[in-house]
Structure formats: structure tokens, C-alpha cells
Amino acid sequence: SKNEISCIGCGALIQTEHPEEIGYAPPSSLEKEEIICQRCFRLKHYNEVQDVSLTDEDFLNILNKLSLTDSLIVKVIDIFDFNGSWLPGLHRFVGKNPILLIGNKVDLLPKSAKRNKLIQWMKSASKELGLKPLDVLLVSASKGIHIREALEQIEYYRKGKDVYIVGCTNVGKSTFINRIIKEVAGGQDVITTSHFPGTTLDMIEIPLDDGKALIDTPGIINHHQMAHFVHKNDLKIITPKKEIKPKVFQLNEEQTLFFGGLARFDYLKGGRRSFTCYLSNELMIHRTKLENADSLYQNHVGEMLQPPRKNELDQFPELVRHEFMIKDGKTDVVFSGLGWVTVNEPGAKVAAYVPKGVNVTVRRSLI
Ligand code: GDP
């Protein structure tokens, strides 16, 4: 039956329903004699890697296999969503293998942000999360910033071993690897696929000079990101594409900011002070009095306060309130996948509202 056809490239079972999952091939391709999944097709013909997502179980399976290798692990995170793209517990899975941490999408941060300071921040945040990377790098895969340096560092730290690249979906891992392919191979047909024994999952291998390889692992979906709760069209609005222009607000106590209709920030107590919003430039910020905020939302979500749009409201989760007392210096209140608000001085009581299921965290200010 149709369900039992395997891809001649990677061996995955062919399916025609979920383009983002393993083994997808467009229905029309089933008429061919030899069936190849879309991912292998792109690899073969365009030397281009496409990310596939995995269930949590498959993903853990892969991570567990990494501990059996003798390799360098390169972990890619999205600097715009540091915590959301972190992959908690990686260090427990990779065994003794050293980890190089790469923060991608540095092009989104204001140019005024100091590179060294950002790297120091990433180092100490990693330490707090239980990871001690060999080194920390900041790149932009899509703009090609510091890619060559990243390659040099990988070459230096791998010490003749294989390299596994890990990261959750949407961190830009495919973009990064596609850049590397161009640098390493100059457009030659270099990619092979390989299996980890005991999994049905294929990995992309880029052969290196010394018989070793750079291996792309599938990404895992981070379910707590805003991206999963908004419509595809809205994703374009909330995902910043270029340098974020921070927006500063002088707020009195009991004032509220709405970020479209997706999230809300209440300033509750602490005297008049400034807050800096780091969000996609396209996302509209609306300021109001706290006492009017609930009714404003009820009456205007989907219209004045959008995204979400009116016709998406029935699928949009309710907003959930999280209250924080900011006791330490410059602190970010992070709306996972949407951005953050920097509380510039300590001593503020605030509340952050996000759709049910989205994470809110508080951290020492990134910038
Ligand atoms: P993957 O799921 O980790 O493989 O991520 P992709 O490579 O598919 O990239 C996810 C999204 O992030 C895409 O919209 C990319 O265009 C974007 N992206 C990737 N790298 C960068 C970068 O360096 N800067 C910015 N601003 N966007 C990037």
C-alpha cells in the first residue's frame, strides 16, 4: 500500500500529508517509479538542507546516541529567543563531548549592542543553565556575519573528530548549514545522508577533508513559542527580519502596553520610569490605562489589537497573567518568541500576559 513506500534517498516512510514532517512527498510524486522525499529531493538537486521536526521521543533518542559518539557538538540557539531555543538538558545527553555554543540571528539586535558584552552574557546565562561551552560565538547565518570565523572555530575545536550540529527548529540551523556547505564545498555535490543505528532518522552529512563529517541533526519543536499560536501570516509580523529598533516608554504606575493582541505588559508599582521594548518593528504597541485594559482587550482584540485577526480569534488561546517583582538591576521580561521588555531599574512590580502555553521568563538584561 501507499503507506509502505520508502524514500530511495533516506529510507523514511513516504507520506503526503505533512510537508513539515519526515518522509513528505507531494501526492503527484507517488506516480513515479522511484520515490524520493521532498527533503532528499532538495538535497540532491539543490544541495539544500531543509529542517525536519521530530517528536520529543525521537529527539531524545537522537540526543542519547550523541553520547555514544566521540565528537564536537555545536549547539545553535536563536539569540532573539535565547531561553526558548535553549534545548534544556543537552549536557546530560551528549556525554563527555564538548559543546560549542553558537548564537544565531545577531543581525536582529541593535547595532549599538556590544558584541563582547553579548558573548559574556551568553556565557554566564549558559552557566546558570548548567552548560559550560568551550566557547561562545555570535553569527548571522542569513546575513553571512562571522560564518567564516565560526567555521574556523569548529575546525579548531573538533580536533579531528566528527561534528554534530544540534538546535531546535527555527533557530536557523538549516540556513547556517547551507552557508557552511557553500564555504566548504563551493557548491559541489557534497552531501550524503546517514542513519544512526536504531533510529529511522536520517542525518545530513557534509564530508570534511580528513574523512570526518559535519552532521546535521533534526530539530525539535519548541512548543512554548508564540509562533505556534499565531497564523502563518501573523508570523511574518511578529518575526523580526531586520535590526530591531528598541522602543522606549515612560510609564506611570498602572499603565498597560498591548503588543498587538498577542501579549500584554502591565506596569503596576514603582513610580514613573522607563521601559524598553525589543519586538519586531512591525508589531504595533498600544498604551492604555490599567483600569481600561481588560475592556479594551475584550472590545478590540482582532481589530485595533492585532494580530490575531478577527477570524483567528476562536483558535487563539486566552491570555494568562504572570506577575513579577523586579528586584535586581536591568532586567528583561521575555515573551518567548515575541521579544522582551527591559525594566531599566530595579524595584518595579509588573505583570506579563501571554497566550496560555507560551513561556514568560525574567533574566538579567541582554543588552
Ligand atoms: P531551522 O528550522 O533551524 O533549520 O531554521 P531555518 O534555517 O529554516 O530558519 C528559520 C527562520 O529564521 C527562517 O525564516 C530564516 O530566514 C530565519 N533566519 C535564519 N538565520 C537567520 C539570521 O541569521 N538572521 C535572521 N534575522 N533570520 C534568520
Short mmCIF file of C-alpha atoms and ligand atoms in Angstrom, two decimals:
data_model
loop_
_atom_site.label_atom_id
_atom_site.label_comp_id
_atom_site.label_asym_id
_atom_site.label_seq_id
_atom_site.Cartn_x
_atom_site.Cartn_y
_atom_site.Cartn_z
CA SER A 1 0.00 0.00 0.00
CA LYS A 2 0.93 3.66 -0.31
CA ASN A 3 1.87 3.84 3.32
CA GLU A 4 4.74 1.44 2.95
CA ILE A 5 6.74 3.14 0.26
CA SER A 6 10.17 4.25 1.42
CA CYS A 7 12.21 7.13 0.13
CA ILE A 8 15.07 5.87 -2.03
CA GLY A 9 17.29 8.56 -0.52
CA CYS A 10 16.88 8.31 3.22
CA GLY A 11 14.65 5.31 3.72
CA ALA A 12 11.95 7.25 5.54
CA LEU A 13 8.36 6.08 5.02
CA ILE A 14 6.75 8.29 2.42
CA GLN A 15 3.74 10.32 3.50
CA THR A 16 1.86 13.00 1.59
CA GLU A 17 0.06 14.88 4.31
CA HIS A 18 2.53 16.73 6.49
CA PRO A 19 5.05 18.77 4.49
CA GLU A 20 6.99 19.66 7.61
CA GLU A 21 7.49 16.08 8.77
CA ILE A 22 9.83 13.32 7.78
CA GLY A 23 9.16 11.45 4.55
CA TYR A 24 6.90 14.04 2.93
CA ALA A 25 6.47 13.85 -0.82
CA PRO A 26 3.86 15.71 -2.83
CA PRO A 27 0.99 13.40 -3.87
CA SER A 28 1.87 13.84 -7.55
CA SER A 29 5.26 12.25 -6.98
CA LEU A 30 3.69 8.93 -5.98
CA GLU A 31 3.18 8.10 -9.62
CA LYS A 32 6.90 7.88 -10.22
CA GLU A 33 8.71 4.58 -10.09
CA GLU A 34 11.34 5.62 -7.62
CA ILE A 35 10.02 7.86 -4.92
CA ILE A 36 12.18 10.36 -3.16
CA CYS A 37 11.01 12.53 -0.30
CA GLN A 38 10.99 16.30 -0.72
CA ARG A 39 13.84 16.74 1.69
CA CYS A 40 16.14 14.36 -0.23
CA PHE A 41 14.98 15.91 -3.50
CA ARG A 42 16.10 19.34 -2.36
CA LEU A 43 19.35 17.96 -1.08
CA LYS A 44 20.07 16.09 -4.25
CA HIS A 45 19.18 18.78 -6.70
CA TYR A 46 19.87 21.99 -4.82
CA ASN A 47 22.37 20.89 -2.16
CA GLU A 48 19.99 22.47 0.26
CA VAL A 49 19.09 21.29 3.70
CA GLN A 50 15.50 21.55 4.88
CA ASP A 51 14.73 21.19 8.53
CA VAL A 52 12.54 18.37 9.70
CA SER A 53 10.89 18.36 13.05
CA LEU A 54 10.60 15.50 15.43
CA THR A 55 8.54 14.26 18.27
CA ASP A 56 10.13 14.71 21.65
CA GLU A 57 10.77 10.99 21.90
CA ASP A 58 12.61 10.74 18.59
CA PHE A 59 14.61 13.75 19.58
CA LEU A 60 15.69 12.30 22.92
CA ASN A 61 16.58 9.16 21.06
CA ILE A 62 18.95 11.11 18.83
CA LEU A 63 20.48 13.03 21.71
CA ASN A 64 21.12 9.79 23.55
CA LYS A 65 23.01 8.45 20.56
CA LEU A 66 25.21 11.52 20.59
CA SER A 67 26.66 10.41 23.91
CA LEU A 68 27.98 7.28 22.19
CA THR A 69 29.97 9.32 19.68
CA ASP A 70 33.36 10.92 20.12
CA SER A 71 32.64 14.28 18.60
CA LEU A 72 32.27 18.01 18.91
CA ILE A 73 28.69 19.17 19.48
CA VAL A 74 27.74 22.52 18.01
CA LYS A 75 24.59 23.85 19.60
CA VAL A 76 22.81 26.60 17.70
CA ILE A 77 20.40 28.91 19.51
CA ASP A 78 18.38 31.93 18.38
CA ILE A 79 19.72 34.98 20.21
CA PHE A 80 16.31 36.64 19.81
CA ASP A 81 14.76 33.75 21.76
CA PHE A 82 17.63 32.54 23.93
CA ASN A 83 15.67 30.61 26.54
CA GLY A 84 13.02 29.41 24.13
CA SER A 85 15.59 27.87 21.84
CA TRP A 86 17.89 26.56 24.54
CA LEU A 87 17.31 22.75 24.46
CA PRO A 88 17.38 22.12 28.19
CA GLY A 89 19.37 19.15 29.41
CA LEU A 90 21.57 18.82 26.35
CA HIS A 91 24.69 18.46 28.51
CA ARG A 92 23.21 15.37 30.14
CA PHE A 93 22.74 13.71 26.79
CA VAL A 94 25.94 14.44 25.00
CA GLY A 95 28.15 12.62 27.48
CA LYS A 96 31.72 13.80 27.60
CA ASN A 97 31.57 15.52 24.26
CA PRO A 98 32.49 19.20 24.31
CA ILE A 99 29.93 21.76 23.20
CA LEU A 100 30.45 24.90 21.15
CA LEU A 101 27.58 27.36 21.50
CA ILE A 102 26.53 29.45 18.53
CA GLY A 103 24.06 32.29 18.90
CA ASN A 104 22.41 32.95 15.54
CA LYS A 105 20.46 35.96 14.21
CA VAL A 106 22.80 38.56 15.72
CA ASP A 107 21.69 40.86 12.87
CA LEU A 108 18.40 41.38 14.72
CA LEU A 109 19.98 43.02 17.74
CA PRO A 110 20.59 46.76 17.69
CA LYS A 111 24.00 47.58 16.21
CA SER A 112 24.76 49.51 19.37
CA ALA A 113 24.79 46.27 21.39
CA LYS A 114 28.40 45.39 22.14
CA ARG A 115 29.48 42.07 20.75
CA ASN A 116 31.79 41.21 23.66
CA LYS A 117 29.12 42.04 26.17
CA LEU A 118 26.61 39.84 24.38
CA ILE A 119 29.09 36.97 24.38
CA GLN A 120 29.79 37.44 28.09
CA TRP A 121 26.06 37.46 28.71
CA MET A 122 25.64 34.20 26.78
CA LYS A 123 28.48 32.62 28.75
CA SER A 124 27.01 33.47 32.12
CA ALA A 125 23.47 32.57 31.05
CA SER A 126 24.79 29.19 29.84
CA LYS A 127 26.49 28.61 33.15
CA GLU A 128 23.28 29.34 35.03
CA LEU A 129 21.54 26.81 32.82
CA GLY A 130 24.16 24.19 33.65
CA LEU A 131 26.22 24.28 30.48
CA LYS A 132 29.87 25.12 30.15
CA PRO A 133 30.56 25.52 26.44
CA LEU A 134 34.10 25.50 25.09
CA ASP A 135 33.37 28.83 23.55
CA VAL A 136 30.50 31.09 22.50
CA LEU A 137 30.09 32.63 19.07
CA LEU A 138 27.63 35.07 17.59
CA VAL A 139 26.72 34.82 13.93
CA SER A 140 24.09 35.68 11.41
CA ALA A 141 23.52 32.75 9.11
CA SER A 142 21.22 34.64 6.79
CA LYS A 143 23.44 37.73 6.50
CA GLY A 144 26.67 35.74 6.49
CA ILE A 145 28.11 37.52 9.52
CA HIS A 146 31.02 35.74 11.27
CA ILE A 147 30.34 32.48 9.44
CA ARG A 148 33.94 32.03 8.39
CA GLU A 149 35.08 32.59 11.98
CA ALA A 150 32.56 30.02 13.16
CA LEU A 151 33.96 27.52 10.69
CA GLU A 152 37.49 28.23 11.87
CA GLN A 153 36.45 27.72 15.47
CA ILE A 154 34.70 24.48 14.64
CA GLU A 155 37.81 23.28 12.83
CA TYR A 156 39.97 24.27 15.79
CA TYR A 157 37.81 22.69 18.47
CA ARG A 158 36.86 19.49 16.71
CA LYS A 159 40.44 18.17 16.91
CA GLY A 160 39.99 15.76 14.04
CA LYS A 161 36.59 14.50 15.19
CA ASP A 162 33.11 14.48 13.71
CA VAL A 163 30.88 17.48 14.37
CA TYR A 164 27.19 17.23 15.23
CA ILE A 165 25.03 20.30 14.83
CA VAL A 166 22.01 20.44 17.11
CA GLY A 167 19.32 23.02 17.71
CA CYS A 168 15.57 23.35 17.94
CA THR A 169 13.53 24.26 14.88
CA ASN A 170 13.57 27.82 13.68
CA VAL A 171 16.93 28.78 15.18
CA GLY A 172 18.31 28.99 11.64
CA LYS A 173 20.21 25.74 11.69
CA SER A 174 19.45 24.92 8.06
CA THR A 175 20.43 28.40 6.96
CA PHE A 176 23.67 28.04 8.90
CA ILE A 177 24.46 24.65 7.39
CA ASN A 178 23.62 25.81 3.90
CA ARG A 179 26.10 28.64 4.39
CA ILE A 180 28.72 26.19 5.55
CA ILE A 181 28.14 23.96 2.56
CA LYS A 182 28.84 26.91 0.30
CA GLU A 183 32.02 27.78 2.19
CA VAL A 184 33.31 24.23 2.47
CA ALA A 185 32.34 22.81 -0.86
CA GLY A 186 31.90 25.81 -3.08
CA GLY A 187 28.66 24.43 -4.41
CA GLN A 188 29.86 20.90 -5.12
CA ASP A 189 27.64 17.92 -4.59
CA VAL A 190 28.88 17.00 -1.15
CA ILE A 191 26.03 15.83 0.95
CA THR A 192 25.38 12.29 1.94
CA THR A 193 22.79 11.02 4.36
CA SER A 194 23.42 8.56 7.13
CA HIS A 195 21.48 6.75 9.78
CA PHE A 196 22.06 6.40 13.44
CA PRO A 197 21.71 2.72 14.16
CA GLY A 198 18.45 2.08 15.94
CA THR A 199 16.66 5.14 14.66
CA THR A 200 14.82 5.61 11.43
CA LEU A 201 16.03 9.16 11.24
CA ASP A 202 18.35 10.34 8.61
CA MET A 203 21.09 12.83 9.16
CA ILE A 204 22.73 15.05 6.64
CA GLU A 205 26.46 14.57 6.44
CA ILE A 206 28.86 17.05 4.98
CA PRO A 207 32.18 15.28 4.46
CA LEU A 208 35.24 17.08 5.84
CA ASP A 209 38.79 16.86 4.46
CA ASP A 210 40.03 14.26 6.92
CA GLY A 211 37.36 11.63 6.40
CA LYS A 212 35.26 13.02 9.24
CA ALA A 213 31.97 14.77 8.74
CA LEU A 214 29.77 17.60 9.86
CA ILE A 215 26.38 16.12 10.65
CA ASP A 216 23.06 17.93 10.81
CA THR A 217 20.59 16.50 13.31
CA PRO A 218 16.84 17.10 13.05
CA GLY A 219 15.46 19.96 15.12
CA ILE A 220 12.92 19.70 17.87
CA ILE A 221 9.90 21.93 18.04
CA ASN A 222 9.78 24.31 20.95
CA HIS A 223 6.13 24.17 21.91
CA HIS A 224 6.23 27.20 24.20
CA GLN A 225 6.91 29.75 21.49
CA MET A 226 4.46 32.34 20.35
CA ALA A 227 4.94 31.07 16.80
CA HIS A 228 2.73 28.05 17.48
CA PHE A 229 -0.24 30.15 18.46
CA VAL A 230 -0.40 32.56 15.58
CA HIS A 231 -1.47 32.24 11.99
CA LYS A 232 1.21 31.93 9.29
CA ASN A 233 0.52 35.46 8.04
CA ASP A 234 0.87 36.86 11.54
CA LEU A 235 4.16 35.06 11.95
CA LYS A 236 5.54 37.46 9.36
CA ILE A 237 4.59 40.35 11.59
CA ILE A 238 5.98 39.02 14.85
CA THR A 239 9.20 37.57 13.44
CA PRO A 240 11.71 40.38 13.10
CA LYS A 241 13.54 40.35 9.81
CA LYS A 242 15.93 43.20 10.40
CA GLU A 243 17.62 45.13 13.18
CA ILE A 244 15.16 45.74 15.98
CA LYS A 245 14.53 49.37 16.79
CA PRO A 246 14.01 49.43 20.56
CA LYS A 247 11.01 51.49 21.65
CA VAL A 248 11.25 53.33 24.95
CA PHE A 249 8.15 54.07 27.02
CA GLN A 250 7.97 56.33 30.05
CA LEU A 251 5.21 54.76 32.11
CA ASN A 252 3.34 55.79 35.21
CA GLU A 253 2.14 53.19 37.67
CA GLU A 254 -0.94 51.35 36.47
CA GLN A 255 -0.31 51.72 32.77
CA THR A 256 -0.52 48.90 30.26
CA LEU A 257 1.14 48.11 26.93
CA PHE A 258 -0.50 45.76 24.42
CA PHE A 259 1.65 44.04 21.80
CA GLY A 260 -0.93 43.68 19.08
CA GLY A 261 -3.45 41.38 20.72
CA LEU A 262 -0.83 38.74 21.41
CA ALA A 263 0.59 39.85 24.71
CA ARG A 264 0.25 42.50 27.37
CA PHE A 265 2.56 44.18 29.87
CA ASP A 266 1.19 45.89 32.99
CA TYR A 267 3.32 48.28 34.97
CA LEU A 268 1.89 48.04 38.46
CA LYS A 269 4.11 49.74 41.02
CA GLY A 270 7.44 51.59 41.37
CA GLY A 271 6.97 55.24 40.37
CA ARG A 272 7.34 56.81 36.93
CA ARG A 273 10.10 55.05 34.98
CA SER A 274 11.23 53.88 31.56
CA PHE A 275 10.80 50.54 29.84
CA THR A 276 12.39 49.46 26.55
CA CYS A 277 10.54 47.13 24.19
CA TYR A 278 12.50 44.82 21.88
CA LEU A 279 9.94 43.43 19.46
CA SER A 280 9.50 43.11 15.73
CA ASN A 281 9.34 46.63 14.29
CA GLU A 282 6.06 45.70 12.61
CA LEU A 283 4.26 44.72 15.79
CA MET A 284 2.04 47.55 16.98
CA ILE A 285 2.33 48.65 20.61
CA HIS A 286 -0.73 50.21 22.19
CA ARG A 287 -0.58 52.06 25.51
CA THR A 288 -3.55 52.42 27.86
CA LYS A 289 -4.51 52.79 31.50
CA LEU A 290 -4.53 49.58 33.50
CA GLU A 291 -8.11 50.19 34.58
CA ASN A 292 -9.24 50.24 30.93
CA ALA A 293 -7.04 47.40 29.74
CA ASP A 294 -9.41 44.45 30.22
CA SER A 295 -12.32 46.06 28.43
CA LEU A 296 -10.10 47.45 25.69
CA TYR A 297 -8.85 43.95 25.01
CA GLN A 298 -12.31 42.44 25.06
CA ASN A 299 -13.69 45.01 22.67
CA HIS A 300 -10.78 45.45 20.30
CA VAL A 301 -8.78 42.24 20.06
CA GLY A 302 -8.72 41.16 16.43
CA GLU A 303 -9.21 44.72 15.21
CA MET A 304 -7.22 47.55 16.75
CA LEU A 305 -5.26 44.97 18.73
CA GLN A 306 -3.96 42.53 16.14
CA PRO A 307 -2.58 40.00 15.38
CA PRO A 308 -4.52 37.75 15.94
CA ARG A 309 -7.10 38.73 13.35
CA LYS A 310 -10.80 38.55 13.95
CA ASN A 311 -11.30 35.27 12.07
CA GLU A 312 -8.49 33.63 14.05
CA LEU A 313 -9.82 34.50 17.49
CA ASP A 314 -11.69 31.24 18.08
CA GLN A 315 -8.38 29.37 17.82
CA PHE A 316 -6.34 31.82 19.83
CA PRO A 317 -5.74 30.84 23.47
CA GLU A 318 -6.76 33.09 26.34
CA LEU A 319 -4.09 35.37 27.82
CA VAL A 320 -2.62 34.20 31.12
CA ARG A 321 -1.20 36.62 33.68
CA HIS A 322 2.25 36.22 35.27
CA GLU A 323 3.31 38.69 37.95
CA PHE A 324 6.92 39.62 38.70
CA MET A 325 8.69 41.79 41.27
CA ILE A 326 11.86 43.09 39.63
CA LYS A 327 14.39 43.31 42.46
CA ASP A 328 17.74 43.36 40.65
CA GLY A 329 19.24 45.78 38.17
CA LYS A 330 18.32 46.00 34.48
CA THR A 331 16.06 43.02 33.81
CA ASP A 332 14.31 41.61 30.74
CA VAL A 333 10.79 40.22 30.88
CA VAL A 334 10.84 37.78 27.97
CA PHE A 335 7.79 36.75 25.94
CA SER A 336 9.07 33.55 24.31
CA GLY A 337 9.45 34.03 20.58
CA LEU A 338 7.95 37.52 20.62
CA GLY A 339 10.72 39.56 22.23
CA TRP A 340 11.19 41.26 25.59
CA VAL A 341 10.67 44.35 27.70
CA THR A 342 13.67 45.69 29.59
CA VAL A 343 12.93 47.07 33.02
CA ASN A 344 15.74 49.61 33.27
CA GLU A 345 15.91 49.90 37.08
CA PRO A 346 15.05 47.58 39.96
CA GLY A 347 12.05 48.00 42.25
CA ALA A 348 9.19 47.53 39.79
CA LYS A 349 6.16 45.33 40.06
CA VAL A 350 4.94 44.20 36.65
CA ALA A 351 2.64 41.62 35.07
CA ALA A 352 3.13 39.89 31.73
CA TYR A 353 0.25 38.30 29.83
CA VAL A 354 0.79 35.68 27.13
CA PRO A 355 -1.40 33.13 25.39
CA LYS A 356 -1.84 30.02 27.51
CA GLY A 357 1.08 27.70 26.73
CA VAL A 358 3.61 30.41 25.91
CA ASN A 359 6.52 30.91 28.31
CA VAL A 360 7.37 34.10 30.13
CA THR A 361 10.77 34.37 31.81
CA VAL A 362 12.76 37.02 33.60
CA ARG A 363 16.50 37.39 33.06
CA ARG A 364 19.42 39.75 33.55
CA SER A 365 19.23 42.22 30.70
CA LEU A 366 20.79 41.02 27.44
CA ILE A 367 21.53 44.50 26.12
P1 GDP B 1 15.84 25.73 11.24
O1 GDP B 1 14.43 25.32 11.50
O2 GDP B 1 16.61 25.84 12.50
O3 GDP B 1 16.53 24.93 10.21
O4 GDP B 1 15.75 27.25 10.73
P2 GDP B 1 15.79 27.86 9.25
O5 GDP B 1 17.17 27.84 8.72
O6 GDP B 1 14.72 27.24 8.44
O7 GDP B 1 15.44 29.38 9.62
C1 GDP B 1 14.29 29.72 10.36
C2 GDP B 1 13.93 31.17 10.08
O8 GDP B 1 14.94 32.01 10.61
C3 GDP B 1 13.83 31.49 8.61
O9 GDP B 1 12.80 32.41 8.43
C4 GDP B 1 15.18 32.14 8.31
O10 GDP B 1 15.11 33.04 7.24
C5 GDP B 1 15.46 32.85 9.61
N1 GDP B 1 16.90 33.02 9.84
C6 GDP B 1 17.87 32.09 9.74
N2 GDP B 1 19.07 32.62 10.03
C7 GDP B 1 18.85 33.92 10.33
C8 GDP B 1 19.70 35.01 10.71
O11 GDP B 1 20.92 34.91 10.85
N3 GDP B 1 19.08 36.21 10.94
C9 GDP B 1 17.74 36.38 10.79
N4 GDP B 1 17.24 37.59 11.01
N5 GDP B 1 16.92 35.39 10.43
C10 GDP B 1 17.47 34.17 10.20
#
